[in-house]
PDB file of C-alpha atoms in Angstrom:
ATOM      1  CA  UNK A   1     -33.663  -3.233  -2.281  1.00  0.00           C
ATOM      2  CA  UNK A   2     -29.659  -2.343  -3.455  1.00  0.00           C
ATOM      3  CA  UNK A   3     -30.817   1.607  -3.114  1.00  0.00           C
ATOM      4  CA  UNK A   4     -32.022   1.234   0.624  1.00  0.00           C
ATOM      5  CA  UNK A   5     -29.144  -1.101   1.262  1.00  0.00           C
ATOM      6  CA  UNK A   6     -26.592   1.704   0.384  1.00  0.00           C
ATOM      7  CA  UNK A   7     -25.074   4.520   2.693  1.00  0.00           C
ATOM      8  CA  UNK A   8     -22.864   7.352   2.175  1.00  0.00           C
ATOM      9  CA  UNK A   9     -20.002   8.471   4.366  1.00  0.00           C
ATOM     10  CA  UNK A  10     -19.719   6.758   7.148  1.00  0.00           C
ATOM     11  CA  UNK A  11     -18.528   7.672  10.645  1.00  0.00           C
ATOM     12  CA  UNK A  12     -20.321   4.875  12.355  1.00  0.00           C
ATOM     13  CA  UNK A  13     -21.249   1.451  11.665  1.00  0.00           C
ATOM     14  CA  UNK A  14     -25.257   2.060  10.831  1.00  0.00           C
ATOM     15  CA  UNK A  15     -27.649   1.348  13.580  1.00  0.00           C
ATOM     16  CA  UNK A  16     -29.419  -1.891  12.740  1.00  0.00           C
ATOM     17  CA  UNK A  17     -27.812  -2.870   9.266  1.00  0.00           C
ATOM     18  CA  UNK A  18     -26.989  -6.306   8.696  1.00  0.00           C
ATOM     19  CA  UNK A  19     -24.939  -7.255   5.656  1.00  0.00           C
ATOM     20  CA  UNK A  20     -26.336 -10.364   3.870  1.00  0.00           C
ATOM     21  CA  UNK A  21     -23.375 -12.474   1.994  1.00  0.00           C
ATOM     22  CA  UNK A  22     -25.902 -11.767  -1.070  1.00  0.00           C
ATOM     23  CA  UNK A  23     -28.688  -9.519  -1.873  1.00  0.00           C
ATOM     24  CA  UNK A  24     -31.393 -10.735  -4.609  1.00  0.00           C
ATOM     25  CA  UNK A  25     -32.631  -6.749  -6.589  1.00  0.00           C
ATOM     26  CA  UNK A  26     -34.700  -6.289  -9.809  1.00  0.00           C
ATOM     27  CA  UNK A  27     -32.931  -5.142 -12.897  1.00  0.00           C
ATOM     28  CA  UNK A  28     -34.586  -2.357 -14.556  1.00  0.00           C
ATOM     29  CA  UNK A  29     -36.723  -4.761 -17.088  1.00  0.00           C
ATOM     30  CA  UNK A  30     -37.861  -7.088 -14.070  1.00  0.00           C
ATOM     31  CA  UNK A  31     -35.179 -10.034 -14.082  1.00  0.00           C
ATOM     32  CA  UNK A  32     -33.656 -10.374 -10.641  1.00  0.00           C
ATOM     33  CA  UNK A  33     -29.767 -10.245  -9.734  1.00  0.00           C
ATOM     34  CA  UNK A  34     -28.156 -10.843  -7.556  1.00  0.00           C
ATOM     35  CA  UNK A  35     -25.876  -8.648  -5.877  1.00  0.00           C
ATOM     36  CA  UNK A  36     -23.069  -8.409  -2.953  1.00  0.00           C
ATOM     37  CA  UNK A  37     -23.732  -6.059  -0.393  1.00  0.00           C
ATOM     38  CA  UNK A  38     -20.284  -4.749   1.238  1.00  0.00           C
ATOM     39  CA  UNK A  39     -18.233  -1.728   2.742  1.00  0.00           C
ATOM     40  CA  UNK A  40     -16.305   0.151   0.003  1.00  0.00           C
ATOM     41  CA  UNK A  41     -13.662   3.065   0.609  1.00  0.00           C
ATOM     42  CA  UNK A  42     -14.363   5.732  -1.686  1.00  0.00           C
ATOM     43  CA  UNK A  43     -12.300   8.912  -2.047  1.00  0.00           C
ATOM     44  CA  UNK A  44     -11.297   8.244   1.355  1.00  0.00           C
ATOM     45  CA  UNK A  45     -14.476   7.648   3.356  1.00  0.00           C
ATOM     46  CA  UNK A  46     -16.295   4.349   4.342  1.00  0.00           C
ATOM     47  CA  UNK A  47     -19.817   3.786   1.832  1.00  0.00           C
ATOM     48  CA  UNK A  48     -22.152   0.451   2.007  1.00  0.00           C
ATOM     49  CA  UNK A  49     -22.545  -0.837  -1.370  1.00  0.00           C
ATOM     50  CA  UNK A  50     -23.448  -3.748  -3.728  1.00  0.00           C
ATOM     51  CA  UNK A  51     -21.461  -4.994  -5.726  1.00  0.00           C
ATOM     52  CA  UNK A  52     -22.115  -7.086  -8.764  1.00  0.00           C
ATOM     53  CA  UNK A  53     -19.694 -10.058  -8.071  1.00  0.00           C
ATOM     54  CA  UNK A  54     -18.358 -11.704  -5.056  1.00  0.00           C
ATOM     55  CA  UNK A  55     -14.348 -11.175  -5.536  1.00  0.00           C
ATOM     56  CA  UNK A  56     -15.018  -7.629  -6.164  1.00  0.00           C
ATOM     57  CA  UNK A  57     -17.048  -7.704  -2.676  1.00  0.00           C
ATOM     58  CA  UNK A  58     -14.099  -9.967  -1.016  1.00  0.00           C
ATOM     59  CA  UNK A  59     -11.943  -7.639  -2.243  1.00  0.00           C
ATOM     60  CA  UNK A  60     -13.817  -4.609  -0.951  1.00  0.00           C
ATOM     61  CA  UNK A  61     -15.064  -5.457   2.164  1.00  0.00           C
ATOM     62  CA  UNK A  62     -11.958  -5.677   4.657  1.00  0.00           C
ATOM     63  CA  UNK A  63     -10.674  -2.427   3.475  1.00  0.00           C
ATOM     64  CA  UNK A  64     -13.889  -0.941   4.257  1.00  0.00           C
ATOM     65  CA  UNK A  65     -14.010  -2.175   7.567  1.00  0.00           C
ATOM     66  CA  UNK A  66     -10.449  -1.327   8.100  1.00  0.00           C
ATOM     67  CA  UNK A  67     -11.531   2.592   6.913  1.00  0.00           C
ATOM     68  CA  UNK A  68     -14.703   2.782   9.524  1.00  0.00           C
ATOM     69  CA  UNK A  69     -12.288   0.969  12.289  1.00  0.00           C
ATOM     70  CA  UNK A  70      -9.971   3.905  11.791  1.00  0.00           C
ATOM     71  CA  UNK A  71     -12.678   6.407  12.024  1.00  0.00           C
ATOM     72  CA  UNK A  72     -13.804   4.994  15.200  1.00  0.00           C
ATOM     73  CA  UNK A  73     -10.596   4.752  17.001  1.00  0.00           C
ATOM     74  CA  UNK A  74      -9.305   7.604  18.832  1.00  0.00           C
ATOM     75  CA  UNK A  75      -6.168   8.910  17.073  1.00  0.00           C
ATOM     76  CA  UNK A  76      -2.947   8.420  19.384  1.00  0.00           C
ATOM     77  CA  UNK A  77      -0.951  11.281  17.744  1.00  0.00           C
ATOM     78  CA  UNK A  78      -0.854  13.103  20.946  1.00  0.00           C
ATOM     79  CA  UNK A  79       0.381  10.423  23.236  1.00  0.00           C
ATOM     80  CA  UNK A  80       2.968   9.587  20.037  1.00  0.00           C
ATOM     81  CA  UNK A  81       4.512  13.558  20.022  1.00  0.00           C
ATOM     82  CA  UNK A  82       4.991  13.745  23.803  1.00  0.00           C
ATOM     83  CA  UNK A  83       7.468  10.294  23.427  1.00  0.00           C
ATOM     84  CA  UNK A  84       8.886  12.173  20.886  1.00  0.00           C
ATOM     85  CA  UNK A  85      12.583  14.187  21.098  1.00  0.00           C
ATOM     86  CA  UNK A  86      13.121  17.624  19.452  1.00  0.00           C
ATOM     87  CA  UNK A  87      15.769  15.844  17.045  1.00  0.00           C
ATOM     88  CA  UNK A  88      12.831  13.117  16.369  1.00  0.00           C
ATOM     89  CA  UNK A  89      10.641  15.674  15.159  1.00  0.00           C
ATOM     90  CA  UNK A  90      13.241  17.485  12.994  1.00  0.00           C
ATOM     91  CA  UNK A  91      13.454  14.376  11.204  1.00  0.00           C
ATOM     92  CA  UNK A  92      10.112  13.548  10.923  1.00  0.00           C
ATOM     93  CA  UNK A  93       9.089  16.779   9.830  1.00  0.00           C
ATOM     94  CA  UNK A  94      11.450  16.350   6.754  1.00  0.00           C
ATOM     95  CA  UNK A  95       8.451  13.363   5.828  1.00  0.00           C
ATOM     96  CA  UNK A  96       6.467  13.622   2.405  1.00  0.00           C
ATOM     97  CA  UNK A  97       3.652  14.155   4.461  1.00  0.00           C
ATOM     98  CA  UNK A  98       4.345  17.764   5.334  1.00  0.00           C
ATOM     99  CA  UNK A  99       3.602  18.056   9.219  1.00  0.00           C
ATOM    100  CA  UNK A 100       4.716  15.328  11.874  1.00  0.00           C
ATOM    101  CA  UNK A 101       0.307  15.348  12.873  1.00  0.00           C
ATOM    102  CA  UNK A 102       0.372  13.788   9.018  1.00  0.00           C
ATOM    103  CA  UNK A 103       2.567  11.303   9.082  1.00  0.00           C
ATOM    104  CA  UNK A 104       1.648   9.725  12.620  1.00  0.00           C
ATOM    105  CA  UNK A 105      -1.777   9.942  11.481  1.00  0.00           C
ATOM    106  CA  UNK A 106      -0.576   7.581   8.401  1.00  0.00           C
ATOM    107  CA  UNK A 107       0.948   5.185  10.951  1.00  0.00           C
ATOM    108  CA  UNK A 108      -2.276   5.511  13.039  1.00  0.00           C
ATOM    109  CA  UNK A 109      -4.201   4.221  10.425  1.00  0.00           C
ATOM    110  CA  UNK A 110      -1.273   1.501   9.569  1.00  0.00           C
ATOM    111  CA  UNK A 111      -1.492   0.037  13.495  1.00  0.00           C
ATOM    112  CA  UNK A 112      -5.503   0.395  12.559  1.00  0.00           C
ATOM    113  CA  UNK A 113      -5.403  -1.484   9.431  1.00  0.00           C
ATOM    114  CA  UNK A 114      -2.694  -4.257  10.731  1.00  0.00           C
ATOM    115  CA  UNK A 115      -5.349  -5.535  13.999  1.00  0.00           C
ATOM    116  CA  UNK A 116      -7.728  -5.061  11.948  1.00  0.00           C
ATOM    117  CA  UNK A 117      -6.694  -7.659   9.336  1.00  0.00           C
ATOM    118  CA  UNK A 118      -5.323 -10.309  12.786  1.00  0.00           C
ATOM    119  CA  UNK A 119      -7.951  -9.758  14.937  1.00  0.00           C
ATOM    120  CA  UNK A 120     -11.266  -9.533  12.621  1.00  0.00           C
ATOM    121  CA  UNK A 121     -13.239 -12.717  12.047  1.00  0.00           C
ATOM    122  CA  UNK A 122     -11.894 -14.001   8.377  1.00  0.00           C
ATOM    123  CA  UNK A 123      -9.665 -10.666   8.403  1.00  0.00           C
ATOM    124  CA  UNK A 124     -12.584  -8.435   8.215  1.00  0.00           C
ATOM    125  CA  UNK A 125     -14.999 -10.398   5.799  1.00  0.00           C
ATOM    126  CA  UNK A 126     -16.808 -12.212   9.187  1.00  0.00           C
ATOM    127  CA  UNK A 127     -17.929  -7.980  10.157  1.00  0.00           C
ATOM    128  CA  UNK A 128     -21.497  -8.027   8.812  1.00  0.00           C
ATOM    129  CA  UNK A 129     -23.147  -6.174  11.543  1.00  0.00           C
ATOM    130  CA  UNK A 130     -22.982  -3.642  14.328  1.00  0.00           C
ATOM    131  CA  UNK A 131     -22.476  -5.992  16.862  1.00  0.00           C
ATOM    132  CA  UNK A 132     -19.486  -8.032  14.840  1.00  0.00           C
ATOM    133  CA  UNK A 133     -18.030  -4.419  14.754  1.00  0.00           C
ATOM    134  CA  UNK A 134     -18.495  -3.128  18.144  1.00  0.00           C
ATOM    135  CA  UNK A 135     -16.767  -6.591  19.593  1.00  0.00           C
ATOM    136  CA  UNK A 136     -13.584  -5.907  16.437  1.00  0.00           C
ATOM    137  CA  UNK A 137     -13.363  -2.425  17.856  1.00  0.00           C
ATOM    138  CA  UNK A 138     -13.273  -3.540  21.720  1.00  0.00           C
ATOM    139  CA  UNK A 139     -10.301  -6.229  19.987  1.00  0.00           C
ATOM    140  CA  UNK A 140      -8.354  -3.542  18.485  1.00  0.00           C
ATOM    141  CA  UNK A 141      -8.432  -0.391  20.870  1.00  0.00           C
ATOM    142  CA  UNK A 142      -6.127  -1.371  23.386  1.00  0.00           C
ATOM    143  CA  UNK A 143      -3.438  -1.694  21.066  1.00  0.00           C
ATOM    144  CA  UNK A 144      -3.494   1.100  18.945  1.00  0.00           C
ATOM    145  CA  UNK A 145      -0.679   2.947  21.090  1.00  0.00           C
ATOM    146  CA  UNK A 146       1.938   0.030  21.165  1.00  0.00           C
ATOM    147  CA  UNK A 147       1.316  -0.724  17.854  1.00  0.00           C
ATOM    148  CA  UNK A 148       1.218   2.908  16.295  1.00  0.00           C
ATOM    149  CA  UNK A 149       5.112   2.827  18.213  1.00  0.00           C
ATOM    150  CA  UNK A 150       6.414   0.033  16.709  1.00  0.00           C
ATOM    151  CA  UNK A 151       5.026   1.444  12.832  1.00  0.00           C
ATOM    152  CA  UNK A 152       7.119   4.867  13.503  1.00  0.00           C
ATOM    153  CA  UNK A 153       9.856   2.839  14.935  1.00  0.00           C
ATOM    154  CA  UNK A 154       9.900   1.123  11.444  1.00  0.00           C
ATOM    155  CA  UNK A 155       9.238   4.321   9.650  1.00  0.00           C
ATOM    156  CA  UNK A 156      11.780   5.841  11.105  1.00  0.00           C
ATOM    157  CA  UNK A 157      14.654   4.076   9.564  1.00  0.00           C
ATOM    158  CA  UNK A 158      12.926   4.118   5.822  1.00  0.00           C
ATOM    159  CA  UNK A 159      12.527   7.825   5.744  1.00  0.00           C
ATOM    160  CA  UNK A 160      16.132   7.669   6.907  1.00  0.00           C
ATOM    161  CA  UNK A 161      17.242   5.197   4.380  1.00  0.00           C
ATOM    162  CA  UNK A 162      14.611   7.789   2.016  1.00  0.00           C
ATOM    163  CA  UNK A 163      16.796  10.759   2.465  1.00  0.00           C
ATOM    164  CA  UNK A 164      20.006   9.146   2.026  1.00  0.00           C
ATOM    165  CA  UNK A 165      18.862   7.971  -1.451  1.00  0.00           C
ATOM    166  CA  UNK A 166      18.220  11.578  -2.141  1.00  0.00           C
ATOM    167  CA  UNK A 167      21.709  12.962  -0.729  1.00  0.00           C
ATOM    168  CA  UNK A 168      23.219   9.911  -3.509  1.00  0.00           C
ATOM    169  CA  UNK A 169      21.131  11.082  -6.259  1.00  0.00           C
ATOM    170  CA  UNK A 170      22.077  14.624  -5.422  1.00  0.00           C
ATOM    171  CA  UNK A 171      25.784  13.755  -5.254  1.00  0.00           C
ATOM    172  CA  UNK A 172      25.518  11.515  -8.857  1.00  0.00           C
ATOM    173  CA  UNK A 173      27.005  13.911 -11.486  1.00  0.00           C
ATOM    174  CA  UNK A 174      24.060  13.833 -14.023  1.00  0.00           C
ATOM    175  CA  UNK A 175      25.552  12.877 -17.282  1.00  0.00           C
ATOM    176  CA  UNK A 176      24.043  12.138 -20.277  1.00  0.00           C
ATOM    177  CA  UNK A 177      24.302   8.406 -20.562  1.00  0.00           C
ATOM    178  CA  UNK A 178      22.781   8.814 -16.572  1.00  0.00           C
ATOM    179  CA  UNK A 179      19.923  10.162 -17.426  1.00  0.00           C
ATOM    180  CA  UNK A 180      17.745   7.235 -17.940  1.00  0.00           C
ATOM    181  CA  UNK A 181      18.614   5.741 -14.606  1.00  0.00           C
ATOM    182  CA  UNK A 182      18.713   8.621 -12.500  1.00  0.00           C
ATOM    183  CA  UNK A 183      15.308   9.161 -13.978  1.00  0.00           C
ATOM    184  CA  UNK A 184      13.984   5.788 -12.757  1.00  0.00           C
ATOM    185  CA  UNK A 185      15.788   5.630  -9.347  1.00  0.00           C
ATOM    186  CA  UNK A 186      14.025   9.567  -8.549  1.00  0.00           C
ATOM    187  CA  UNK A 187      10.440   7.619 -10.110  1.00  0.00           C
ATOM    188  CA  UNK A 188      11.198   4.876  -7.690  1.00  0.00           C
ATOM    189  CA  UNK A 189      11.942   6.792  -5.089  1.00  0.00           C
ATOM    190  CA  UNK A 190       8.575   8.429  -5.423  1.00  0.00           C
ATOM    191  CA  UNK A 191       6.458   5.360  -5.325  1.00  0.00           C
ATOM    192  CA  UNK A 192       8.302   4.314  -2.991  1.00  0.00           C
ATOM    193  CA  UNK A 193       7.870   7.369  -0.308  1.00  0.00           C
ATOM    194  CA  UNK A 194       4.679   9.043  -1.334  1.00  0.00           C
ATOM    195  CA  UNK A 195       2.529  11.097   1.298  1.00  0.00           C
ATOM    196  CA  UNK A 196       0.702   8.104   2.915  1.00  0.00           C
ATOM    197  CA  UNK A 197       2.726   5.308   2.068  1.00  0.00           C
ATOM    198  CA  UNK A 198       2.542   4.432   5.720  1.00  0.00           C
ATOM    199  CA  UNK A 199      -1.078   2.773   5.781  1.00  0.00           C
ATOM    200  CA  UNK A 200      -0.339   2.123   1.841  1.00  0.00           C
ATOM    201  CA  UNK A 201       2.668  -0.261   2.538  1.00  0.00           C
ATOM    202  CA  UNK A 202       1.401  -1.736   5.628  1.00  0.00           C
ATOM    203  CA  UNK A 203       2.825  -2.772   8.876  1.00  0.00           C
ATOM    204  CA  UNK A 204       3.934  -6.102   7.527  1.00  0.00           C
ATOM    205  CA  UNK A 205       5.726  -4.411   4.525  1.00  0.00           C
ATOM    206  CA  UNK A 206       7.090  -2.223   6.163  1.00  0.00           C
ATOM    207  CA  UNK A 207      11.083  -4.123   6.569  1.00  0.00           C
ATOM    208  CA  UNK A 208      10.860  -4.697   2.941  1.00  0.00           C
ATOM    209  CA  UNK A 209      10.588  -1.258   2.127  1.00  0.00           C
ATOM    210  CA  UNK A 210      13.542  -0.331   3.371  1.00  0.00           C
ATOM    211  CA  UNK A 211      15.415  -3.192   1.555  1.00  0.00           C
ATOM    212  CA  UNK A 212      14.083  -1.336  -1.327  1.00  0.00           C
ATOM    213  CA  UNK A 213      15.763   1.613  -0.545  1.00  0.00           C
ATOM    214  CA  UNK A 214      18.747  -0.573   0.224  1.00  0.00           C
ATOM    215  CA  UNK A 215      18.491  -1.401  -3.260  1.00  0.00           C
ATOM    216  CA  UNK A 216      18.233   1.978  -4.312  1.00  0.00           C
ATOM    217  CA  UNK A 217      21.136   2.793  -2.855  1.00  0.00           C
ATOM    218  CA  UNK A 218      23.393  -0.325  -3.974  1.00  0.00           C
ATOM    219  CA  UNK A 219      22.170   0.447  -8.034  1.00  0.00           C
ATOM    220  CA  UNK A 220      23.434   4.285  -7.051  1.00  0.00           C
ATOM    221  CA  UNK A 221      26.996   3.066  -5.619  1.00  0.00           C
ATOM    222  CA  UNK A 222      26.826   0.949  -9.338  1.00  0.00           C
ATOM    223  CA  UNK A 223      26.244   3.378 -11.812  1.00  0.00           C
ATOM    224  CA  UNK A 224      29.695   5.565 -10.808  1.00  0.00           C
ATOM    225  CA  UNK A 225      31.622   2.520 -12.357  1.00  0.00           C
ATOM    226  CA  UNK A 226      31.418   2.574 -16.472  1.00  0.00           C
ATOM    227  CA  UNK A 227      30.357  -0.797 -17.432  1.00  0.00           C
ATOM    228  CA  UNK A 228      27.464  -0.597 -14.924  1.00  0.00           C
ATOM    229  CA  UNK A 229      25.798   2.395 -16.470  1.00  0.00           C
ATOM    230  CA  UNK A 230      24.785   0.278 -20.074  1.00  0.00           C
ATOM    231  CA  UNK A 231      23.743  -2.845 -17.718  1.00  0.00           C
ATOM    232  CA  UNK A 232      21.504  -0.377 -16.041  1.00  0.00           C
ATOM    233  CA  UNK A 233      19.878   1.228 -18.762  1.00  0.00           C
ATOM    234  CA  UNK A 234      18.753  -2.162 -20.251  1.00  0.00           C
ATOM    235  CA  UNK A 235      17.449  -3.357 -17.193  1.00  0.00           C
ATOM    236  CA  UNK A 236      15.934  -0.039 -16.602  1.00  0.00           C
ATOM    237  CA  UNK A 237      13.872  -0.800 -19.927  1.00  0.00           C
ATOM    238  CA  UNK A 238      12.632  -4.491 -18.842  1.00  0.00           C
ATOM    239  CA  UNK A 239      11.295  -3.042 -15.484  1.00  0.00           C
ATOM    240  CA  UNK A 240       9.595  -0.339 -17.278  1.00  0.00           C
ATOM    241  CA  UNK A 241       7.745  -2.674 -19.789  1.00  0.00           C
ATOM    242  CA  UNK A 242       6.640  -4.696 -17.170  1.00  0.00           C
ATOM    243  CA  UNK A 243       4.969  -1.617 -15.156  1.00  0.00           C
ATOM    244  CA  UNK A 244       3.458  -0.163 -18.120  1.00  0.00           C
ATOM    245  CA  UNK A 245       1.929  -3.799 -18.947  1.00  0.00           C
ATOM    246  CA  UNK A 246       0.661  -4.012 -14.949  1.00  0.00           C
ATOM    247  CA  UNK A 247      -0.863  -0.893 -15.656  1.00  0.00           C
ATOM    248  CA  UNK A 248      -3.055  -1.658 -18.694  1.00  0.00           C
ATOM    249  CA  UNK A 249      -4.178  -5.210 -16.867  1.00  0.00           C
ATOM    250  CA  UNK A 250      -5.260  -3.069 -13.973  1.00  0.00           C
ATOM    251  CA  UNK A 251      -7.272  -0.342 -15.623  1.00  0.00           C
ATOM    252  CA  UNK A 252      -8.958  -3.011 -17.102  1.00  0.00           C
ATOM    253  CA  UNK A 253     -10.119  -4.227 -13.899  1.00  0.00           C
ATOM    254  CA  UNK A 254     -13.427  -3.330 -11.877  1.00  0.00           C
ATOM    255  CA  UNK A 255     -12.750  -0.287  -9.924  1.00  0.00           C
ATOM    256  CA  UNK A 256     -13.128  -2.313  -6.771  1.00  0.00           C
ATOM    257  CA  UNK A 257     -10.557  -5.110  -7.686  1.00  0.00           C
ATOM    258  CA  UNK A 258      -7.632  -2.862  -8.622  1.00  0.00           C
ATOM    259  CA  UNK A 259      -6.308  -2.831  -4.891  1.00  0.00           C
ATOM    260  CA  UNK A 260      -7.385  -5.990  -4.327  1.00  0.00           C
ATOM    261  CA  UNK A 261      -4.517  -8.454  -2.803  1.00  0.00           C
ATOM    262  CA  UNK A 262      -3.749 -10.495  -5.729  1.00  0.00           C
ATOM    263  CA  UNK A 263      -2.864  -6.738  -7.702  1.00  0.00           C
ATOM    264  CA  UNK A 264      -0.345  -5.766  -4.223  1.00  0.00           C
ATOM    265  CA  UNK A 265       1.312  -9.106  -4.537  1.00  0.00           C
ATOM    266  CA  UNK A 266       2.454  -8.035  -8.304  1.00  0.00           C
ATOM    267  CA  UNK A 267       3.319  -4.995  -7.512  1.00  0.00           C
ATOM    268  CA  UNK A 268       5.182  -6.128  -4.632  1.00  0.00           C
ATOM    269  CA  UNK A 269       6.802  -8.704  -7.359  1.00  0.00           C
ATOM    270  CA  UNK A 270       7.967  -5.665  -9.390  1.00  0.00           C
ATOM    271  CA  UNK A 271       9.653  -4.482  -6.508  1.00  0.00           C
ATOM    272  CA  UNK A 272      11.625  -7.642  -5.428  1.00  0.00           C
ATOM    273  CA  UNK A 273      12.385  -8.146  -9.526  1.00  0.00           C
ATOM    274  CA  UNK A 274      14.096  -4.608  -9.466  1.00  0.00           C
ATOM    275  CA  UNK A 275      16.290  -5.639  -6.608  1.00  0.00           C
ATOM    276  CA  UNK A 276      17.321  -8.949  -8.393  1.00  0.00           C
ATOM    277  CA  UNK A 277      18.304  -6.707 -11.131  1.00  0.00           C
ATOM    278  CA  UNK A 278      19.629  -3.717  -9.635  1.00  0.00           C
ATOM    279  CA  UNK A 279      20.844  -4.836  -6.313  1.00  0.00           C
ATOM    280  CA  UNK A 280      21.520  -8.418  -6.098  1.00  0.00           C
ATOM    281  CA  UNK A 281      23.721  -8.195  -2.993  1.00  0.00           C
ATOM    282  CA  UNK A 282      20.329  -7.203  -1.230  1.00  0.00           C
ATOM    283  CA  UNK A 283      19.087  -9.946  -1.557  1.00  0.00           C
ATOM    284  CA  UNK A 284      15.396 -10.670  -3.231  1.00  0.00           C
ATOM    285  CA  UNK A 285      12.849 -12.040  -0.736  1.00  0.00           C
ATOM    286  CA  UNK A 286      11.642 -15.468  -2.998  1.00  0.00           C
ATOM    287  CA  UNK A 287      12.560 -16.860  -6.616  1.00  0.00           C
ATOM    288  CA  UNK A 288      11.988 -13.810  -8.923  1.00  0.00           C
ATOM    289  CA  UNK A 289      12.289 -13.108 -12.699  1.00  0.00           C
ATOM    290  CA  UNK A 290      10.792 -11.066 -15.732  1.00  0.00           C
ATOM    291  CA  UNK A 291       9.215 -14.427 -16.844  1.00  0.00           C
ATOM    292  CA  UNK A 292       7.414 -15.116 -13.760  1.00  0.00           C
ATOM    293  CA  UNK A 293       6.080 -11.122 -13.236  1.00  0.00           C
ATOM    294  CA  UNK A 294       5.330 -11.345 -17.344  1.00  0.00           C
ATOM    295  CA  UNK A 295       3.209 -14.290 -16.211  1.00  0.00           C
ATOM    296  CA  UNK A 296       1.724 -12.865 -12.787  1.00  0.00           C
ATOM    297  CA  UNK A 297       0.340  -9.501 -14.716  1.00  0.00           C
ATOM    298  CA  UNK A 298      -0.950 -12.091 -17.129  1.00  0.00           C
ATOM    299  CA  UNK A 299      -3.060 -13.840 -14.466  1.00  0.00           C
ATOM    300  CA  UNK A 300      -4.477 -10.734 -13.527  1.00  0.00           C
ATOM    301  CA  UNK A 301      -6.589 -10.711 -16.923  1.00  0.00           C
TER     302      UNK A 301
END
């Protein structure tokens, strides 16, 4: 049954469970359904369970095999901090993690998650049982090091690019006809650089973040010349309406769908749309516009 199917907190991939694609379970008055057994990350830890439709369970499933992966590789913090200079750490230290252990952790997990999703059979769908996992593990350990170095290599230059947006917003004289924008660029900022946006933004991601905070920068250098400042506060609005209309369509998603790829690649959109807006000399990545986010949050329903 579902019940027996399910584990809590996992450390380890079971010992003898075998994912089925589908499981067939009896609802409470006796009809069967069908169900979608699958690894789920929940409040940070790796749980088996099943699902009640297959995207939710395609959604689900690599992330939860990317979670237990992480928990079975050995973290390479140690061998990281000894490469590392005393001016390094200064400057790492100054993360939004807290500690220097935190944020390599974060691009632990971001080397983790990145062979993971190349080296897994169908990017981590094909890992259905103990031995698909043991053979993804013996694929992914001997490059945790190199690839943990090239994350905080790219790390590196965002939280750089991170604190110079801060040393511009503390430098911007905060008028009143500011406000607004200043607001937004600090919100940005924020989602931007969080406390785990290592493993968050993903290897892959990672160059475009730091265009972001090109961006960021660029709509700063703006805003000290008059004209700019009105500009700005109207486009501050469209971005705004959009993200509070992303938001509804993805609280009214299935728990398990609202990280799901299809919701990253909008939110990704929202970030390449500010940049058209604010930043044009940046440089988007792809044809971007209000219209075609409008109708990307709308395909989300």
């Amino acid at each position: 049954s579902g019940q027996q199917l399910e584990h809590e907190a996992l450390t380890s991939w079971p010992a003898g469970l075998v994912l089925a694609d589908q499981v067939e379970t009896a609802a409470p008055d006796g009809r069967p359904v069908v169900g979608f057994p699958s690894l789920v990350v929940e409040a940070g830890r790796t749980a088996v369970r099943v699902l009640a439709t297959e995207p939710e369970a395609a959604a689900a499933h690599p992330a939860g095999v990317a979670r237990l992966a992480r928990t079975a590789v050995a973290n390479p913090t140690k061998a990281l901090l000894d490469g590392l200079g005393t001016p390094a750490r200064l400057a790492l230290a100054r993360s939004p993690h807290g500690s220097v252990d935190a944020l390599l952790a974060d691009c632990a997990d971001a080397a983790v998650d990145h062979l993971v999703a190349t080296r897994a059979p169908a990017g981590g769908l094909g890992v259905r049982d103990g031995a698909a996992f043991d053979a993804l593990l013996r694929a992914v350990r001997p490059d945790v090091l190199a690839t943990t170095t090239t994350v905080l290599g790219l790390v590196q230059r965002v939280l750089k690019s991170a604190r110079d947006v801060e040393h511009a917003l503390d430098r911007t004289p905060a008028s009143l006809p500011l406000v607004a924008s200043l607001a937004d660029v600090r919100a940005q900022l924020g989602v931007l650089v969080p406390a785990g946006f290592v493993a968050r933004t993903g290897l892959e991601r990672l160059p475009d973040l730091q265009r972001y905070l090109q961006a960021l920068l660029r709509r700063l250098e703006a805003l000290a010349s008059p004209q700019a400042v009105q500009r700005d506060r109207d486009r501050t609005g469209v971005v705004q309406r959009l993200e509070a209309d992303l938001e509804r369509a993805v609280a009214a998603l299935p728990t398990a769908r609202r990280t799901a790829r299809e919701v990253r690649a909008v939110r990704w959109m929202l970030q390449e749309l500010r940049v058209s807006l604010f930043a044009q000399t940046v440089g988007a990545s792809g044809p971007v516009s209000e219209k075609r986010v409008s109708a990307a949050i709308s395909a989300l329903r």
